[in-house]
CSV table of C-alpha atoms in Angstrom, one decimal:
chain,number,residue,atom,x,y,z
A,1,UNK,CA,-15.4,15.8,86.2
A,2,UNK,CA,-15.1,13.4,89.3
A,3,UNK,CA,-18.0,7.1,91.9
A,4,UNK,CA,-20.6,5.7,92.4
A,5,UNK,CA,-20.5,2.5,94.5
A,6,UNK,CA,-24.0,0.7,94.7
A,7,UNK,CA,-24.8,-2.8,93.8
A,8,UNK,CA,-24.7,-3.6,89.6
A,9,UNK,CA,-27.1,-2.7,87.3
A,10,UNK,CA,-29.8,-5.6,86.1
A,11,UNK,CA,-31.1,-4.4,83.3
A,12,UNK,CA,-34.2,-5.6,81.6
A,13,UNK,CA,-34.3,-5.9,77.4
A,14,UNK,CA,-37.0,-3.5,75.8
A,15,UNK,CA,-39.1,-4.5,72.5
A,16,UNK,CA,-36.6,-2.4,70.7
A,17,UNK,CA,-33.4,-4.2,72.4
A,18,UNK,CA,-31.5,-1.9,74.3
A,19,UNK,CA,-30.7,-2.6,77.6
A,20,UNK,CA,-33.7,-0.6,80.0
A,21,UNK,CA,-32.9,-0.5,83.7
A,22,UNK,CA,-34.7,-3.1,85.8
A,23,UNK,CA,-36.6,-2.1,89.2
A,24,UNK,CA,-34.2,-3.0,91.5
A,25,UNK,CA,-31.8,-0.5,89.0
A,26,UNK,CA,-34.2,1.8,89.1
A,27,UNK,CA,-34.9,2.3,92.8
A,28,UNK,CA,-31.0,1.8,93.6
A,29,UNK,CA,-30.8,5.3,91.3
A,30,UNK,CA,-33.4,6.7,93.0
A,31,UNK,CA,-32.2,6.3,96.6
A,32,UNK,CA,-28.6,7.4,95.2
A,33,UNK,CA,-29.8,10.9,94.0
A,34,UNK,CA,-32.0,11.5,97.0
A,35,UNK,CA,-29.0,11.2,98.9
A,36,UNK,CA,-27.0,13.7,96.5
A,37,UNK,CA,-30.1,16.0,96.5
A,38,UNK,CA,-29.6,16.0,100.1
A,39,UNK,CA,-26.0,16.4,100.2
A,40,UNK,CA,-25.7,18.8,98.1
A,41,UNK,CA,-28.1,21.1,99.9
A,42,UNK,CA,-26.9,20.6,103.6
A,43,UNK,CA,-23.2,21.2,102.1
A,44,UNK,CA,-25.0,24.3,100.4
A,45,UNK,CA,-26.7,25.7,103.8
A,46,UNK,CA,-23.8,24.8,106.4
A,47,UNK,CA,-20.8,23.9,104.4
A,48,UNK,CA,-19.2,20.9,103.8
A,49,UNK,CA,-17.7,20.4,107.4
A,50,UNK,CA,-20.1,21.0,108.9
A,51,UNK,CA,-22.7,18.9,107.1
A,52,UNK,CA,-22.3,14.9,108.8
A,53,UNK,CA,-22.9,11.8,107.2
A,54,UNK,CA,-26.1,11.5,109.9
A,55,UNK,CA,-27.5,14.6,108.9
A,56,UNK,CA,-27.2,13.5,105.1
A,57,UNK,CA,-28.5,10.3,105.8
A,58,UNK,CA,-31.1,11.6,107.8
A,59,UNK,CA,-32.4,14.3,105.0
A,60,UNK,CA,-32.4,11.3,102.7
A,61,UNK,CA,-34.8,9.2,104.6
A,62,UNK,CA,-32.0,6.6,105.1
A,63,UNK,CA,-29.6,4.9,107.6
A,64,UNK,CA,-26.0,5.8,107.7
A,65,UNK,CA,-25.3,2.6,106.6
A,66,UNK,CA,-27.5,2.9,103.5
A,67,UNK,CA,-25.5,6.0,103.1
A,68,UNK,CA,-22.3,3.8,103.6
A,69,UNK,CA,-23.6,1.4,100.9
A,70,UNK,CA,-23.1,3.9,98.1
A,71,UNK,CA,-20.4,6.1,99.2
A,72,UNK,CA,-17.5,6.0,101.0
A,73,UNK,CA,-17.3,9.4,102.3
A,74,UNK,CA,-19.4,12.2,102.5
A,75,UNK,CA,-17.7,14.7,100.1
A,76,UNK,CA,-18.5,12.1,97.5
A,77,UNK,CA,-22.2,12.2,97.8
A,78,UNK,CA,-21.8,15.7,95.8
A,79,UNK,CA,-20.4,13.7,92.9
A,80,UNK,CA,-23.0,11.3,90.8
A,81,UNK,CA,-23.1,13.9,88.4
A,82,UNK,CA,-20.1,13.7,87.1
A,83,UNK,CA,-20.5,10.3,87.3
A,84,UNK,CA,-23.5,10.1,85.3
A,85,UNK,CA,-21.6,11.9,82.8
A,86,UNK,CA,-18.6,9.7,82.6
A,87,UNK,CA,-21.3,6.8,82.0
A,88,UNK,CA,-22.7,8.4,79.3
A,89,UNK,CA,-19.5,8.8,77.7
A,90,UNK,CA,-18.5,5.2,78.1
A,91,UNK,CA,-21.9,4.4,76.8
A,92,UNK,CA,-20.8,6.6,73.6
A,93,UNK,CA,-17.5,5.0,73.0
A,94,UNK,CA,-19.5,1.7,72.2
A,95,UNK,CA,-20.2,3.0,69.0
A,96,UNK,CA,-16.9,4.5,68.1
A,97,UNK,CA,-15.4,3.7,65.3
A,98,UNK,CA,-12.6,1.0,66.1
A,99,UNK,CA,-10.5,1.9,63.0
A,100,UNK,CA,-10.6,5.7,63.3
A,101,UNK,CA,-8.6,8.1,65.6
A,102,UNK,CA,-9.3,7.6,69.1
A,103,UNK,CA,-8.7,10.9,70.4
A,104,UNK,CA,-11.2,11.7,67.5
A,105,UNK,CA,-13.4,9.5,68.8
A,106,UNK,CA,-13.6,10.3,72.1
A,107,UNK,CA,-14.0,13.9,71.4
A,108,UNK,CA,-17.1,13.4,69.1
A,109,UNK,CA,-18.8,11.1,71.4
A,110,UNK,CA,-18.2,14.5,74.5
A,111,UNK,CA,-19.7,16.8,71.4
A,112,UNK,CA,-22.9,14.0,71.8
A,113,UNK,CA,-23.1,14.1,75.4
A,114,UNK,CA,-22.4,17.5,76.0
A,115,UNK,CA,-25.4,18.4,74.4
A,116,UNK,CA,-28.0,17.2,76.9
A,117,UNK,CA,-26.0,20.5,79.0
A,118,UNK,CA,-26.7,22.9,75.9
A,119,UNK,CA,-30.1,24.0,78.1
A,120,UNK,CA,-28.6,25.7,81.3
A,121,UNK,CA,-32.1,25.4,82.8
A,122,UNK,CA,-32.1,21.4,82.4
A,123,UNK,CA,-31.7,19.3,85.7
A,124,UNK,CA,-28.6,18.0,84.3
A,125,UNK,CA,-27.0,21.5,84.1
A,126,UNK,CA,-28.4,22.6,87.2
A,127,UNK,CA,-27.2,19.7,89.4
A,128,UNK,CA,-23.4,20.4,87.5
A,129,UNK,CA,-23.5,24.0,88.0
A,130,UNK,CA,-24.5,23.1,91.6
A,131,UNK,CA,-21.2,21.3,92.3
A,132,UNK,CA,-19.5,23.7,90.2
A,133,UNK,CA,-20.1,26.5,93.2
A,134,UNK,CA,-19.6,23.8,96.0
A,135,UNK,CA,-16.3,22.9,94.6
A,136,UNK,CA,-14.9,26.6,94.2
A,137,UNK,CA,-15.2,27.2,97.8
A,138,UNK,CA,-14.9,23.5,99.0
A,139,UNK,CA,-11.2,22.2,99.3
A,140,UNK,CA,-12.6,18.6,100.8
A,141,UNK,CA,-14.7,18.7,97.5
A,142,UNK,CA,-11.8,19.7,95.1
A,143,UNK,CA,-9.5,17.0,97.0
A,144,UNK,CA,-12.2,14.5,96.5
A,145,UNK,CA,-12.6,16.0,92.4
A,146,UNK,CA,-9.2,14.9,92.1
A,147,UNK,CA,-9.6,10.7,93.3
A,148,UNK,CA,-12.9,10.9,91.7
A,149,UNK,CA,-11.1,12.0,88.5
A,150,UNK,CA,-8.1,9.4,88.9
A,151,UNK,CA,-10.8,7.1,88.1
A,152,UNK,CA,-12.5,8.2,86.0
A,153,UNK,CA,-9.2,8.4,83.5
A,154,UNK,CA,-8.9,4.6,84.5
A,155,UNK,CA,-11.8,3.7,83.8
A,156,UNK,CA,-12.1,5.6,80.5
A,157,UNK,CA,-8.4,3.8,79.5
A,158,UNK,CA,-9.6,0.9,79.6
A,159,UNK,CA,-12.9,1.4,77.5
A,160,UNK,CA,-10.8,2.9,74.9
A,161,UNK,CA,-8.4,-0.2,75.3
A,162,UNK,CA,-11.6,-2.4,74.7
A,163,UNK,CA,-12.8,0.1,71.9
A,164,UNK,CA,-9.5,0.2,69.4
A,165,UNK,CA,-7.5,-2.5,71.5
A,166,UNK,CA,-7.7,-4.3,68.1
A,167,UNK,CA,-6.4,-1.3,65.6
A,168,UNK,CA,-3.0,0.1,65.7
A,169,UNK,CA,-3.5,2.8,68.4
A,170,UNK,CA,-0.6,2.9,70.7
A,171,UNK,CA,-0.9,3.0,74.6
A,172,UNK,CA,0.6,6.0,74.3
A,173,UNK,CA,-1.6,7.6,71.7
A,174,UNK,CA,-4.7,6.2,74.0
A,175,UNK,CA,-3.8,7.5,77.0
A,176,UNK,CA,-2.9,11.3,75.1
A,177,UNK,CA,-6.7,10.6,74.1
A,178,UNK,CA,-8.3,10.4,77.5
A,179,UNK,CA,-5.4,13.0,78.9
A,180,UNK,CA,-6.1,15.4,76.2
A,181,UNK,CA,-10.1,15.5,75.7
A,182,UNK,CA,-10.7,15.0,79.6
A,183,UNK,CA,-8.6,17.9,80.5
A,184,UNK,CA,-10.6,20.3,77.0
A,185,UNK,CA,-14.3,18.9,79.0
A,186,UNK,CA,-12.7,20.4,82.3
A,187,UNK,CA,-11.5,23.7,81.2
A,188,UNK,CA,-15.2,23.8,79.2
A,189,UNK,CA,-17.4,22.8,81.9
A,190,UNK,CA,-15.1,25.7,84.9
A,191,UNK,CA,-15.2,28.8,82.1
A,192,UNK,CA,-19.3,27.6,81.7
A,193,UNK,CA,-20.1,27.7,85.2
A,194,UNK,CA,-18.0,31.0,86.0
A,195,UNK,CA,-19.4,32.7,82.9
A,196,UNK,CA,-22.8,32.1,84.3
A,197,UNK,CA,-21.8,33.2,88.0
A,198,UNK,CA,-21.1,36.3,86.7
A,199,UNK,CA,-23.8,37.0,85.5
A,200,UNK,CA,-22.3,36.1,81.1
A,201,UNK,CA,-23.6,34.4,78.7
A,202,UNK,CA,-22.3,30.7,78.3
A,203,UNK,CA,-23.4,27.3,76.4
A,204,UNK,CA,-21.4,24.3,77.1
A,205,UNK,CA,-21.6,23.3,73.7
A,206,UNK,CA,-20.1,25.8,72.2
A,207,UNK,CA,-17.6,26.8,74.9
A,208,UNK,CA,-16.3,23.1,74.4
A,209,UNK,CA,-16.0,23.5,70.2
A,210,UNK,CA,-14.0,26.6,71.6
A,211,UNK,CA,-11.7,24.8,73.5
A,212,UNK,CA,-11.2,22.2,71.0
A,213,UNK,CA,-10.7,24.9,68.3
A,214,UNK,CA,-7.5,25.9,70.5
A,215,UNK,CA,-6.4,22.8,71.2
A,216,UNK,CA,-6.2,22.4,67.6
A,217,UNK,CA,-4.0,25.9,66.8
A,218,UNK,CA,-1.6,24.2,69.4
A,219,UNK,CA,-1.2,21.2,67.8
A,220,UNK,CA,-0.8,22.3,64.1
């Protein structure tokens, strides 16, 4: 589950006081998924090799450079998604409780999230299950998966640092956290999208309580 690199977010306060995205925000979002939407199709049609950073850019209705402005390489245009995601997730930890468990934690605030997946007809699920395929039959995708995912464990270190930084959670006990529930959302989100490929039934939700359910018989 593997960033996004466009100018920061300047958010505007709304009447009930969370932070809503300003325009600027909002049009920088924009112009970042038309540029996965397009990605994501060209790698679809002609592969990822084959696909160029032109012909992305070009799709898009933008300049390689604009590309350039919010990704570093083409096999990462396929990856806001998970990106998203892992935002949302931070997000969640915000309101974690900083004197609980934080593997705990963690995994309740991925039971929240995962939820907006629970429809497999939802954009959100489509656009995963998307990169799902890509990535089973892309090794420049997986290889890009894995940085992407590097990152990702980085950043979410150091939100859970920030979170229970002040209780008496170990730095070992918070990176078993992030190791533990990130690698449960990855074997949940695979076993999803290849139950659906072939044709099974399969809700994220559930397959995720699944996996935590075994994770649990290991650890007792």
């Amino acid at each position: 589950m593997a960033a996004s690199t466009g100018g920061s977010a300047e958010p505007t306060t709304t009447t009930a006081g969370a932070a809503a995205p300003g325009l600027r925000e909002r049009r920088r979002r924009q112009t970042m998924a038309e540029i996965q939407e397009a990605a994501l199709r060209l790698f679809e049609e002609r592969g990822l090799e084959a696909a160029t950073v032109e012909d992305i850019a070009e799709a898009a209705g933008v300049s390689p450079r604009t590309f350039f402005r919010y990704f570093a390489a083409k096999e990462d245009a396929a990856l806001p998604a998970h990106r998203e995601f892992e935002d949302a997730v931070e997000t969640g930890l915000q309101q974690a409780d900083p004197d609980a468990d934080p593997c705990e934690e963690l995994a309740k605030v991925y039971v929240r999230v995962l939820q907006g997946f629970a429809d497999n007809g939802s954009p959100a699920a489509q656009r995963m299950l998307r990169v799902g395929r890509l990535l089973r039959r892309e090794p420049l995708l997986r290889s890009a998966l894995v940085r992407h995912s590097a990152a990702r464990n980085s950043r979410l270190l150091q939100a859970l640092e920030a979170r229970f930084g002040g209780s008496e959670a170990s730095d070992l006990q918070l990176r078993v956290a992030v190791e533990l529930c990130t690698s449960l959302v990855r074997a949940a989100f695979e076993t999803w999208a290849e139950r659906l490929e072939a044709g099974r039934e399969a809700i994220l939700p559930e397959i995720y309580a699944d996996a935590q359910d075994l994770a649990q018989r290991v650890r007792v």
